[in-house]
Short mmCIF file of C-alpha atoms and ligand atoms in Angstrom, two decimals:
data_model
loop_
_atom_site.label_atom_id
_atom_site.label_comp_id
_atom_site.label_asym_id
_atom_site.label_seq_id
_atom_site.Cartn_x
_atom_site.Cartn_y
_atom_site.Cartn_z
CA MET A 1 -12.60 27.37 30.62
CA ALA A 2 -15.22 24.82 31.54
CA ALA A 3 -15.58 22.88 34.64
CA VAL A 4 -16.39 18.79 34.02
CA ALA A 5 -16.78 16.12 36.60
CA GLY A 6 -15.60 19.18 38.80
CA VAL A 7 -12.19 19.69 37.08
CA ALA A 8 -11.68 23.07 35.05
CA VAL A 9 -10.72 22.02 31.66
CA GLU A 10 -9.25 24.67 28.94
CA PRO A 11 -11.10 23.87 25.85
CA GLY A 12 -8.58 25.51 23.90
CA HIS A 13 -5.54 24.70 21.81
CA TRP A 14 -2.24 24.30 23.27
CA ILE A 15 0.32 25.44 20.90
CA GLY A 16 3.85 26.71 21.58
CA GLY A 17 3.04 26.75 25.57
CA GLU A 18 -0.05 28.53 24.99
CA ARG A 19 -3.79 28.43 25.26
CA VAL A 20 -5.11 29.35 22.04
CA GLY A 21 -9.11 30.04 21.59
CA PRO A 22 -11.23 29.55 18.80
CA GLY A 23 -10.16 31.04 15.38
CA SER A 24 -12.64 31.69 12.57
CA GLY A 25 -13.61 28.18 12.90
CA GLY A 26 -15.38 28.75 16.23
CA THR A 27 -16.41 26.11 18.64
CA PHE A 28 -18.06 22.48 18.69
CA ALA A 29 -20.06 20.75 21.22
CA ASP A 30 -18.26 17.89 23.53
CA VAL A 31 -21.24 15.70 24.54
CA SER A 32 -20.49 13.36 27.15
CA PRO A 33 -22.12 9.77 26.46
CA ILE A 34 -23.60 9.29 30.18
CA ASP A 35 -26.55 11.50 29.52
CA GLU A 36 -25.69 13.32 26.17
CA ARG A 37 -25.67 16.46 27.78
CA THR A 38 -22.96 19.39 26.37
CA VAL A 39 -20.23 19.53 28.76
CA ALA A 40 -17.83 21.80 26.59
CA GLU A 41 -17.64 23.81 23.52
CA ILE A 42 -14.01 23.07 22.44
CA ALA A 43 -11.98 25.14 19.85
CA ARG A 44 -12.73 24.17 16.27
CA GLY A 45 -9.34 24.07 14.53
CA GLY A 46 -8.36 24.35 10.82
CA ALA A 47 -5.94 24.45 8.37
CA GLY A 48 -4.24 27.73 10.55
CA GLU A 49 -4.11 25.59 13.71
CA ALA A 50 -2.61 22.76 12.07
CA GLU A 51 0.07 25.59 10.17
CA ALA A 52 0.49 27.34 13.78
CA ALA A 53 1.15 24.00 15.55
CA VAL A 54 3.79 22.67 13.29
CA ALA A 55 5.40 25.76 12.96
CA ALA A 56 5.61 25.82 17.39
CA ALA A 57 6.76 22.56 17.35
CA ARG A 58 9.35 23.09 14.53
CA ARG A 59 10.82 26.07 16.43
CA ALA A 60 11.08 23.98 19.08
CA PHE A 61 12.67 20.52 17.75
CA PRO A 62 16.11 21.88 17.30
CA ALA A 63 16.91 22.65 21.29
CA TRP A 64 14.83 19.64 22.14
CA SER A 65 16.75 17.38 19.76
CA ARG A 66 19.87 18.30 21.61
CA THR A 67 18.57 18.09 25.16
CA SER A 68 20.80 15.12 26.69
CA ARG A 69 18.79 11.56 27.21
CA GLU A 70 19.25 12.04 30.62
CA GLU A 71 17.17 15.55 30.73
CA ARG A 72 14.76 14.17 28.56
CA ALA A 73 14.38 10.86 30.40
CA ARG A 74 13.75 13.21 33.83
CA LEU A 75 11.45 15.38 32.21
CA LEU A 76 9.03 12.42 31.01
CA HIS A 77 9.30 11.20 34.70
CA ALA A 78 8.20 14.59 35.73
CA ILE A 79 5.04 14.51 33.55
CA ALA A 80 4.24 10.85 34.73
CA ASP A 81 4.42 11.93 38.55
CA GLY A 82 2.26 14.94 37.24
CA VAL A 83 -0.15 12.25 35.70
CA ASP A 84 0.12 10.17 38.97
CA LYS A 85 -1.10 12.86 40.99
CA ARG A 86 -4.32 13.42 38.86
CA VAL A 87 -5.19 9.91 38.46
CA GLU A 88 -8.67 10.99 40.21
CA GLU A 89 -9.42 14.19 37.72
CA LEU A 90 -8.43 12.47 35.05
CA ALA A 91 -10.21 9.38 34.87
CA GLN A 92 -13.42 11.38 36.14
CA VAL A 93 -13.21 13.57 33.25
CA GLU A 94 -12.26 10.59 30.86
CA THR A 95 -15.43 9.12 32.10
CA ALA A 96 -17.56 11.68 31.74
CA ASP A 97 -15.72 12.17 27.78
CA ASN A 98 -15.87 8.96 26.66
CA GLY A 99 -18.20 7.12 28.99
CA ALA A 100 -15.48 4.04 29.74
CA LEU A 101 -15.74 2.98 33.49
CA VAL A 102 -14.63 5.27 36.37
CA ARG A 103 -13.04 2.16 38.01
CA SER A 104 -11.09 1.10 34.93
CA HIS A 105 -9.47 4.41 34.39
CA ARG A 106 -8.79 4.86 38.32
CA ARG A 107 -7.17 1.61 38.52
CA GLY A 108 -5.88 0.26 35.04
CA VAL A 109 -5.95 2.92 31.81
CA MET A 110 -4.69 5.99 34.25
CA PRO A 111 -2.04 3.85 35.48
CA ARG A 112 -0.80 2.64 32.40
CA VAL A 113 -0.50 6.44 31.06
CA ALA A 114 1.70 7.33 33.72
CA HIS A 115 3.60 4.05 32.80
CA ASN A 116 3.90 4.92 29.36
CA PHE A 117 6.19 8.24 30.11
CA ARG A 118 8.11 6.38 32.68
CA PHE A 119 8.89 3.27 30.06
CA PHE A 120 9.85 5.18 27.54
CA ALA A 121 11.84 7.52 29.63
CA ASP A 122 14.00 4.71 31.19
CA ARG A 123 14.20 2.69 27.33
CA LEU A 124 15.23 5.48 25.88
CA LEU A 125 18.48 5.36 28.76
CA ARG A 126 18.94 1.64 27.65
CA LEU A 127 18.76 2.26 23.80
CA GLY A 128 21.87 1.11 21.96
CA HIS A 129 23.76 -1.68 20.23
CA GLU A 130 26.83 -2.83 20.45
CA ASP A 131 29.20 -1.52 17.68
CA PHE A 132 30.41 -3.83 15.61
CA ASP A 133 33.37 -4.40 13.25
CA THR A 134 33.60 -4.70 9.60
CA ARG A 135 37.40 -5.47 8.94
CA GLY A 136 38.76 -3.48 11.42
CA HIS A 137 35.99 -0.74 10.79
CA THR A 138 33.13 0.36 13.62
CA ASN A 139 29.78 0.20 13.38
CA HIS A 140 27.78 2.42 15.16
CA VAL A 141 24.09 2.83 15.20
CA SER A 142 22.31 6.04 16.84
CA TRP A 143 18.58 6.76 16.75
CA ASP A 144 18.78 10.16 15.61
CA PRO A 145 15.71 12.42 16.36
CA ALA A 146 12.99 12.81 13.10
CA GLY A 147 11.40 16.03 13.52
CA VAL A 148 7.81 17.01 14.33
CA CYS A 149 5.40 14.05 14.74
CA ALA A 150 2.06 14.28 14.07
CA LEU A 151 -0.38 11.89 16.21
CA ILE A 152 -3.66 11.23 15.38
CA THR A 153 -5.65 9.26 18.11
CA PRO A 154 -9.31 7.72 18.37
CA TRP A 155 -12.02 8.11 21.51
CA ASN A 156 -12.04 5.00 22.94
CA ALA A 157 -9.28 4.95 25.05
CA PRO A 158 -8.39 8.63 24.44
CA LEU A 159 -5.52 9.80 26.41
CA MET A 160 -3.89 6.08 26.92
CA LEU A 161 -3.37 5.73 23.16
CA ALA A 162 -2.44 9.23 22.95
CA THR A 163 0.21 8.78 25.52
CA TRP A 164 1.82 5.58 23.92
CA LYS A 165 2.83 7.39 21.08
CA ILE A 166 3.52 10.84 22.55
CA ALA A 167 5.83 9.00 25.25
CA PRO A 168 8.51 7.41 22.56
CA ALA A 169 7.94 10.33 20.31
CA LEU A 170 9.38 12.79 22.91
CA ALA A 171 11.85 10.38 24.36
CA ALA A 172 13.20 10.26 20.80
CA GLY A 173 13.78 13.82 20.97
CA ASN A 174 11.20 14.85 18.40
CA THR A 175 8.40 17.41 18.98
CA VAL A 176 4.77 16.61 18.89
CA VAL A 177 1.40 17.44 17.61
CA LEU A 178 -1.30 15.45 18.87
CA LYS A 179 -4.77 15.85 17.53
CA PRO A 180 -7.21 13.88 19.69
CA ALA A 181 -10.69 12.66 18.88
CA GLU A 182 -13.37 15.39 18.38
CA TRP A 183 -15.25 12.71 20.44
CA THR A 184 -13.06 13.33 23.65
CA PRO A 185 -10.92 16.04 23.35
CA LEU A 186 -10.81 16.66 27.23
CA THR A 187 -7.91 14.78 28.55
CA ALA A 188 -5.00 15.79 25.85
CA SER A 189 -5.98 19.25 27.42
CA LEU A 190 -5.36 18.25 30.83
CA LEU A 191 -2.02 16.75 29.77
CA ALA A 192 -0.93 20.02 28.24
CA GLY A 193 -1.03 21.55 31.36
CA ILE A 194 0.80 18.49 33.13
CA THR A 195 3.39 18.76 30.75
CA ALA A 196 3.99 22.70 31.25
CA GLU A 197 4.22 21.94 35.23
CA ALA A 198 6.62 19.28 34.49
CA GLY A 199 8.91 21.56 32.60
CA LEU A 200 8.61 20.78 29.27
CA PRO A 201 9.87 23.62 26.97
CA ASP A 202 7.01 25.64 24.76
CA GLY A 203 6.12 24.02 21.72
CA VAL A 204 7.95 20.66 22.26
CA PHE A 205 4.07 19.15 22.97
CA ASN A 206 0.98 20.65 20.95
CA VAL A 207 -2.52 19.94 20.60
CA VAL A 208 -4.61 21.09 18.05
CA GLN A 209 -8.83 19.87 18.58
CA GLY A 210 -11.42 19.67 15.92
CA TYR A 211 -13.03 17.50 13.35
CA GLY A 212 -10.52 14.84 11.44
CA ALA A 213 -10.77 16.44 7.93
CA GLU A 214 -10.77 19.97 8.98
CA VAL A 215 -7.56 19.97 11.13
CA GLY A 216 -6.22 16.24 10.71
CA GLY A 217 -6.18 16.87 7.13
CA PRO A 218 -3.78 19.79 6.90
CA LEU A 219 -1.72 18.37 9.78
CA THR A 220 -0.98 15.47 8.11
CA ALA A 221 -0.19 16.64 4.44
CA HIS A 222 1.78 19.33 5.99
CA PRO A 223 5.45 18.81 4.22
CA ASP A 224 7.01 19.64 7.94
CA VAL A 225 5.49 16.69 9.72
CA LYS A 226 8.46 14.03 9.36
CA ARG A 227 6.28 11.15 11.41
CA ILE A 228 2.45 10.48 11.38
CA SER A 229 1.24 8.00 13.55
CA PHE A 230 -2.35 6.98 13.69
CA THR A 231 -4.68 5.11 15.59
CA GLY A 232 -8.51 4.98 14.34
CA SER A 233 -10.33 3.22 11.69
CA VAL A 234 -9.18 1.87 8.26
CA PRO A 235 -11.16 4.35 5.91
CA THR A 236 -9.19 7.24 8.09
CA ALA A 237 -6.07 5.87 7.29
CA LYS A 238 -6.60 5.39 3.60
CA ALA A 239 -7.25 9.40 3.71
CA ILE A 240 -3.98 9.79 5.75
CA ALA A 241 -1.94 7.94 3.86
CA ALA A 242 -3.12 9.56 0.79
CA ALA A 243 -2.69 12.91 2.58
CA ALA A 244 0.88 11.70 3.36
CA ALA A 245 2.04 10.38 0.11
CA PRO A 246 3.24 13.77 -1.68
CA ASN A 247 5.76 14.09 1.24
CA LEU A 248 6.54 10.21 1.62
CA THR A 249 6.11 10.93 5.15
CA PRO A 250 6.43 7.74 6.84
CA LEU A 251 3.56 6.53 8.43
CA SER A 252 2.50 4.21 11.67
CA LEU A 253 -1.07 2.83 11.40
CA GLU A 254 -2.91 1.36 14.24
CA LEU A 255 -6.32 0.24 12.87
CA GLY A 256 -9.35 -1.98 13.80
CA GLY A 257 -9.44 -5.60 14.26
CA LYS A 258 -11.99 -8.15 13.57
CA SER A 259 -10.79 -10.52 16.54
CA PRO A 260 -10.94 -14.59 16.92
CA LEU A 261 -11.38 -16.11 20.26
CA LEU A 262 -10.76 -20.38 19.38
CA VAL A 263 -12.11 -22.44 22.68
CA PHE A 264 -10.52 -26.03 21.91
CA ALA A 265 -12.68 -29.07 23.46
CA ASP A 266 -9.68 -29.42 25.97
CA ALA A 267 -9.43 -25.83 27.10
CA ASP A 268 -10.64 -24.96 30.74
CA LEU A 269 -14.34 -24.01 30.05
CA ASP A 270 -14.55 -21.67 33.03
CA LEU A 271 -11.28 -19.71 31.96
CA ALA A 272 -12.57 -19.54 28.02
CA VAL A 273 -16.05 -18.17 29.06
CA ASP A 274 -14.56 -15.57 31.36
CA LEU A 275 -12.40 -14.61 28.17
CA ALA A 276 -15.05 -14.69 26.16
CA VAL A 277 -17.45 -12.44 28.63
CA GLU A 278 -14.31 -10.08 29.01
CA GLN A 279 -15.00 -9.12 25.54
CA TYR A 280 -17.62 -6.95 26.59
CA ASP A 281 -15.14 -4.53 28.39
CA ASN A 282 -15.69 -0.64 27.61
CA ALA A 283 -19.13 -1.60 26.22
CA GLY A 284 -17.01 -3.77 23.19
CA GLN A 285 -15.26 -0.11 21.99
CA VAL A 286 -11.80 -1.98 22.03
CA CYS A 287 -9.77 -2.45 18.82
CA LEU A 288 -8.55 -5.84 20.38
CA ALA A 289 -11.90 -7.63 21.24
CA ALA A 290 -11.86 -11.12 20.57
CA THR A 291 -15.78 -10.55 18.88
CA ARG A 292 -15.68 -13.62 17.19
CA LEU A 293 -16.15 -16.83 19.22
CA LEU A 294 -15.07 -19.79 17.49
CA VAL A 295 -16.16 -22.71 19.39
CA GLU A 296 -15.04 -26.76 19.24
CA SER A 297 -18.64 -28.24 18.48
CA SER A 298 -18.19 -31.15 21.36
CA VAL A 299 -18.14 -28.53 24.02
CA ALA A 300 -20.14 -25.11 22.27
CA GLY A 301 -23.49 -26.16 24.15
CA GLU A 302 -21.74 -26.27 27.43
CA PHE A 303 -19.93 -23.29 26.87
CA THR A 304 -23.08 -21.36 25.63
CA GLU A 305 -24.93 -22.22 28.91
CA ARG A 306 -21.85 -20.96 30.55
CA PHE A 307 -21.20 -18.29 28.84
CA LEU A 308 -25.55 -16.94 29.09
CA ALA A 309 -25.11 -17.01 32.21
CA LYS A 310 -22.52 -15.01 33.10
CA ALA A 311 -22.96 -12.43 30.64
CA ALA A 312 -26.29 -11.96 32.11
CA ALA A 313 -24.92 -11.35 35.29
CA LEU A 314 -23.07 -8.39 34.07
CA ARG A 315 -24.15 -5.12 35.14
CA GLN A 316 -24.99 -1.98 32.76
CA GLY A 317 -25.20 1.30 34.18
CA ASP A 318 -23.65 4.54 34.67
CA PRO A 319 -19.84 4.48 34.24
CA ARG A 320 -19.26 6.48 37.39
CA ASP A 321 -20.43 4.15 39.83
CA GLU A 322 -18.16 1.22 41.17
CA ALA A 323 -20.32 -1.51 40.49
CA THR A 324 -21.07 -1.12 37.00
CA ASP A 325 -19.53 -3.10 34.38
CA ILE A 326 -20.86 -2.02 31.17
CA GLY A 327 -21.13 1.50 30.15
CA PRO A 328 -23.00 3.47 27.28
CA GLN A 329 -21.43 3.71 23.74
CA ILE A 330 -19.65 6.84 22.88
CA HIS A 331 -21.84 9.11 20.90
CA ARG A 332 -25.56 8.77 19.71
CA ARG A 333 -24.07 8.08 15.80
CA HIS A 334 -21.67 5.33 17.25
CA LEU A 335 -24.85 3.29 18.72
CA GLU A 336 -26.68 4.07 15.51
CA ARG A 337 -23.88 2.81 13.76
CA VAL A 338 -23.83 -0.30 16.33
CA ASP A 339 -27.44 -1.25 15.99
CA GLY A 340 -27.56 -1.36 11.71
CA PHE A 341 -25.20 -3.88 12.34
CA VAL A 342 -27.00 -6.14 14.45
CA ARG A 343 -30.69 -5.48 12.45
CA ARG A 344 -28.68 -6.26 9.05
CA ALA A 345 -27.60 -9.50 11.20
CA LYS A 346 -31.01 -10.25 11.84
CA ASP A 347 -32.12 -9.84 8.43
CA ALA A 348 -29.16 -12.01 6.84
CA GLY A 349 -30.65 -14.65 9.52
CA ALA A 350 -28.54 -15.12 12.65
CA ARG A 351 -30.11 -15.39 15.80
CA ALA A 352 -29.29 -13.01 19.01
CA LEU A 353 -28.64 -15.81 21.98
CA LEU A 354 -28.52 -12.52 24.44
CA GLY A 355 -29.25 -9.11 23.56
CA GLY A 356 -29.96 -7.61 19.71
CA GLY A 357 -30.85 -3.91 20.50
CA PRO A 358 -30.60 -0.78 23.05
CA ASN A 359 -31.23 -0.72 26.85
CA GLU A 360 -34.76 0.32 26.36
CA LYS A 361 -34.76 0.17 30.60
CA LEU A 362 -31.77 2.65 30.23
CA GLY A 363 -32.50 4.59 27.21
CA GLY A 364 -29.74 6.84 26.26
CA LEU A 365 -26.64 5.41 24.62
CA TYR A 366 -26.71 2.17 26.45
CA TYR A 367 -26.41 -0.96 24.15
CA ARG A 368 -27.20 -4.59 25.32
CA PRO A 369 -24.32 -7.15 25.75
CA THR A 370 -25.28 -9.14 22.36
CA LEU A 371 -24.14 -12.75 21.04
CA PHE A 372 -25.30 -13.92 17.59
CA THR A 373 -25.56 -17.65 16.39
CA GLY A 374 -25.90 -18.80 13.08
CA ALA A 375 -24.97 -16.21 11.05
CA PRO A 376 -24.47 -17.12 7.25
CA GLU A 377 -20.56 -17.81 6.09
CA GLY A 378 -19.77 -14.60 4.85
CA ALA A 379 -22.42 -12.43 6.67
CA GLU A 380 -20.97 -8.68 7.33
CA ILE A 381 -21.35 -9.49 11.24
CA LEU A 382 -18.78 -12.38 10.90
CA THR A 383 -16.39 -9.85 8.86
CA GLU A 384 -16.79 -6.17 9.54
CA GLU A 385 -15.78 -4.81 12.76
CA VAL A 386 -18.72 -3.51 15.02
CA PHE A 387 -17.06 -1.47 17.77
CA GLY A 388 -19.59 -2.22 20.06
CA PRO A 389 -20.90 -4.82 22.97
CA VAL A 390 -21.74 -7.41 19.52
CA LEU A 391 -19.83 -11.40 19.75
CA THR A 392 -21.22 -13.97 17.06
CA LEU A 393 -20.43 -17.62 17.81
CA GLN A 394 -19.68 -20.06 15.43
CA THR A 395 -18.60 -23.56 16.11
CA PHE A 396 -15.71 -25.78 14.13
CA ASP A 397 -14.92 -29.49 14.43
CA THR A 398 -11.03 -29.79 13.68
CA GLU A 399 -8.20 -27.66 14.25
CA GLU A 400 -7.81 -27.05 10.55
CA GLN A 401 -11.11 -25.24 10.35
CA ALA A 402 -10.48 -23.27 13.46
CA VAL A 403 -7.63 -21.91 12.14
CA ALA A 404 -9.07 -21.00 8.63
CA MET A 405 -11.96 -19.63 10.24
CA ALA A 406 -9.59 -17.64 12.58
CA ASN A 407 -7.63 -16.18 9.45
CA GLY A 408 -10.71 -15.84 7.27
CA THR A 409 -11.03 -11.38 7.60
CA ARG A 410 -9.10 -8.84 6.15
CA PHE A 411 -7.99 -8.02 9.61
CA GLY A 412 -5.01 -9.42 11.93
CA LEU A 413 -4.69 -7.41 14.83
CA ALA A 414 -5.12 -10.43 17.53
CA ALA A 415 -6.24 -13.86 18.35
CA THR A 416 -7.10 -15.15 21.66
CA LEU A 417 -6.51 -19.32 22.22
CA ALA A 418 -8.43 -21.47 24.80
CA THR A 419 -6.89 -24.88 24.68
CA GLY A 420 -5.05 -27.04 27.64
CA ASP A 421 -2.33 -28.64 25.06
CA PRO A 422 0.69 -26.49 25.18
CA GLU A 423 1.49 -28.65 21.66
CA ARG A 424 -1.72 -27.41 20.32
CA ALA A 425 -1.11 -23.74 21.47
CA ARG A 426 2.38 -24.17 19.33
CA ARG A 427 0.74 -25.25 16.56
CA VAL A 428 -2.09 -23.30 15.94
CA THR A 429 -0.42 -19.74 16.94
CA SER A 430 2.15 -20.17 14.25
CA ARG A 431 -0.47 -20.76 12.03
CA LEU A 432 -2.29 -17.38 12.79
CA VAL A 433 -2.13 -14.33 11.52
CA ALA A 434 -2.20 -11.54 14.03
CA GLY A 435 -0.23 -8.70 15.30
CA THR A 436 -0.39 -10.25 19.01
CA VAL A 437 -1.87 -13.68 20.10
CA TRP A 438 -2.67 -14.42 23.43
CA VAL A 439 -2.53 -18.44 24.85
CA ASN A 440 -5.01 -18.63 27.70
CA CYS A 441 -4.89 -15.29 28.29
CA PHE A 442 -6.09 -11.70 26.56
CA PHE A 443 -4.99 -8.20 27.06
CA VAL A 444 -1.97 -9.15 28.98
CA ARG A 445 0.41 -6.32 28.10
CA ASP A 446 3.81 -5.64 28.24
CA LEU A 447 5.66 -2.40 26.51
CA ARG A 448 8.75 -4.04 25.63
CA ALA A 449 6.45 -6.15 22.93
CA PRO A 450 5.71 -5.04 19.66
CA PHE A 451 2.03 -3.69 18.86
CA GLY A 452 0.52 -3.85 15.76
CA GLY A 453 -1.76 -5.43 12.92
CA ALA A 454 -1.12 -7.49 10.31
CA ARG A 455 -3.43 -7.38 7.01
CA GLU A 456 -5.55 -4.32 6.90
CA SER A 457 -5.11 -3.84 10.79
CA GLY A 458 -2.37 -1.75 10.63
CA MET A 459 1.42 -1.00 9.14
CA GLY A 460 4.20 -1.10 11.42
CA ARG A 461 4.55 -1.62 15.44
CA GLU A 462 4.86 0.44 18.04
CA GLY A 463 6.35 -0.81 21.59
CA GLY A 464 9.54 -1.18 22.95
CA ASP A 465 12.42 -0.17 20.60
CA TRP A 466 10.23 -0.87 17.68
CA SER A 467 8.74 2.83 18.66
CA PHE A 468 12.33 4.20 18.36
CA ASP A 469 13.01 2.52 15.38
CA PHE A 470 9.42 4.49 13.93
CA TYR A 471 10.16 7.57 15.91
CA CYS A 472 13.53 7.69 14.91
CA ASP A 473 16.12 8.33 11.79
CA VAL A 474 18.35 5.23 12.51
CA LYS A 475 21.63 6.13 11.46
CA ASN A 476 24.77 3.53 11.08
CA THR A 477 28.04 5.25 11.12
CA VAL A 478 30.87 3.40 9.88
CA THR A 479 34.74 4.41 10.88
CA ALA A 480 37.49 3.14 9.63
CA PRO A 481 40.50 2.49 11.73
CA TRP A 482 42.00 5.56 13.26
CA ALA A 483 45.58 3.54 13.47
CA ARG A 484 46.95 2.24 10.25
N1 NAI B 501 -5.32 -0.67 16.65
C1 NAI B 501 -5.41 -0.09 17.69
O1 NAI B 501 -4.89 -0.33 18.33
C2 NAI B 501 -6.77 0.45 17.84
C3 NAI B 501 -7.76 0.95 16.48
N2 NAI B 501 -8.69 1.50 16.87
C4 NAI B 501 -9.63 1.54 15.83
O2 NAI B 501 -10.12 2.80 16.20
C5 NAI B 501 -11.44 2.83 15.31
C6 NAI B 501 -12.11 3.53 16.15
O3 NAI B 501 -12.00 5.45 16.62
P1 NAI B 501 -12.63 6.67 15.58
O4 NAI B 501 -12.15 7.55 16.32
O5 NAI B 501 -13.85 5.94 15.06
O6 NAI B 501 -11.64 6.57 14.28
P2 NAI B 501 -11.82 7.38 13.38
O7 NAI B 501 -10.75 6.96 12.37
O8 NAI B 501 -12.67 7.96 13.02
O9 NAI B 501 -10.71 8.82 13.79
C7 NAI B 501 -9.79 8.51 14.35
C8 NAI B 501 -8.71 9.97 14.39
O10 NAI B 501 -8.73 10.35 13.51
C9 NAI B 501 -9.16 11.44 12.85
N3 NAI B 501 -9.46 11.67 11.60
C10 NAI B 501 -10.71 11.73 11.04
N4 NAI B 501 -10.92 11.90 9.93
C11 NAI B 501 -9.39 12.23 9.42
C12 NAI B 501 -8.56 12.78 8.31
N5 NAI B 501 -8.91 12.87 7.24
N6 NAI B 501 -7.25 13.21 8.53
C13 NAI B 501 -6.85 13.06 9.70
N7 NAI B 501 -7.44 12.63 10.91
C14 NAI B 501 -8.94 12.46 10.55
C15 NAI B 501 -10.22 11.65 13.91
O11 NAI B 501 -10.34 13.18 14.22
C16 NAI B 501 -9.82 11.21 15.16
O12 NAI B 501 -8.86 11.73 15.78
C17 NAI B 501 -12.00 1.67 15.33
O13 NAI B 501 -11.85 1.43 13.99
C18 NAI B 501 -10.83 0.82 15.90
O14 NAI B 501 -10.48 -0.47 16.14
C19 NAI B 501 -8.96 2.15 18.29
C20 NAI B 501 -8.12 1.59 19.33
C21 NAI B 501 -7.12 1.01 19.03
O1 LIG B 502 -2.08 -1.85 25.13
C1 LIG B 502 -2.27 -1.11 24.10
O2 LIG B 502 -1.00 -0.09 23.69
C2 LIG B 502 -3.53 -0.60 23.27
C3 LIG B 502 -4.85 -1.09 23.74
C4 LIG B 502 -6.10 -0.66 22.91
C5 LIG B 502 -6.89 -0.55 23.69
O3 LIG B 502 -6.92 -0.51 24.77
C6 LIG B 502 -8.16 -0.28 22.87
O4 LIG B 502 -8.27 -0.58 21.80
O5 LIG B 502 -8.93 -0.22 23.71
#
């Protein structure tokens, strides 16, 4: 047992309703981004643990899949209640583990975790189409549980992104093996305890800890896994797709982005600047972040001036401090990756109007919010996901040019538009390649809506009934008239 931020956390796996300690793989150090100190030694799983977790989930599947919708929904509500009771503990532990702001965890992220469970519990009870008739034959559509689901999640919003998958998978009557990111293993372990207290039967929810290739590899290659849902990077998605291919395991992939924020001259510039500065949230470690600021030339000067003034006022520091706006990067390896992008951008001729390096005053893993201008067309900084607090500024003169620039990467996760003209909004949004488009707003999320990415930003959609479509074997039963 480890104590993190004053909270007791089990550092092992959770398999078949039991805590399972390290096996032959030993442990790995879980390091806090706040001070780079080890907060826990975590069980380092491998093929044996993946096998054991899938077997436990497979054993639990028949009973769970036959449990009534009402009972499944009741248990998911009980889990949500357990999350609500522990918001402060979860917030503190998540902040210690991934360095995101405790104020965001308290007020936004952990309530969203509970909402993930409640939303899919309630949605389950309303799931269903009207039967339809074909020459007197009834077509009845049902969503049958698929089996064991392997869920693989990243470190930037660990519990929120994990429960966004766990909740619909369980609601649908499946059993789950979760593999959280190795940089942020702790809240998955706390969630395991919450599910047990809520009364979820043993083996319905399992957690295996460890490195991606070591435990995630065998998990995603396992023939008894019937669905894989993954959020993370494009290279890992390709490895998972290759592992899943021999079994033709259906995949849902939510991947990276290089999303644009288009600012037209007719926009409310204060709003546009607020939207732009918001892109530094979570120290830029947000897949949806609109990291490319595309601004109409006629307002670019004024926009830049106001942006720099507002961004300069952001307070960087300890994420446990309520006054902090920007915390650290997740890990030294990640900071070095971010810094590599920044150095290469400078070498390519881009000019940093803001930031441009680590925060030397704070040291550690703090990276200064950065804005580049003047990057040459096609430069890496304009096309590749940095996943840090690094934005670029480009200008355009026509709507046509703005759309071409917005769509000009291999990604298509999201796009944001600032304009005062509803007609322009309609024209432009219809041409943007993105899974989510926001007009004069950002990160407004409704769980009924589909979520995912176009191009290399993903495959498939989750959210609302799209989640049930993915996590279920959707079946149509056609019955001839009984009375002839
Ligand atoms: N579209 C979306 O909703 C989101 C996408 N992301 C993307 O995630 C990335 C950042 O997360 P990272 O943790 O660095 O991504 P990553 O791809 O390195 O790791 C994600 C997860 O995959 C696991 N993994 C690694 N190799 C594996 C393998 N061979 N088999 C099975 N599992 C394996 C890791 O252990 C981790 O749990 C960014 O590119 C970001 O854009 C992050 C959040 C949301
Ligand atoms: O709201 C969602 O379901 C997904 C959000 C993604 C992030 O929070 C992120 O990448 O940080």
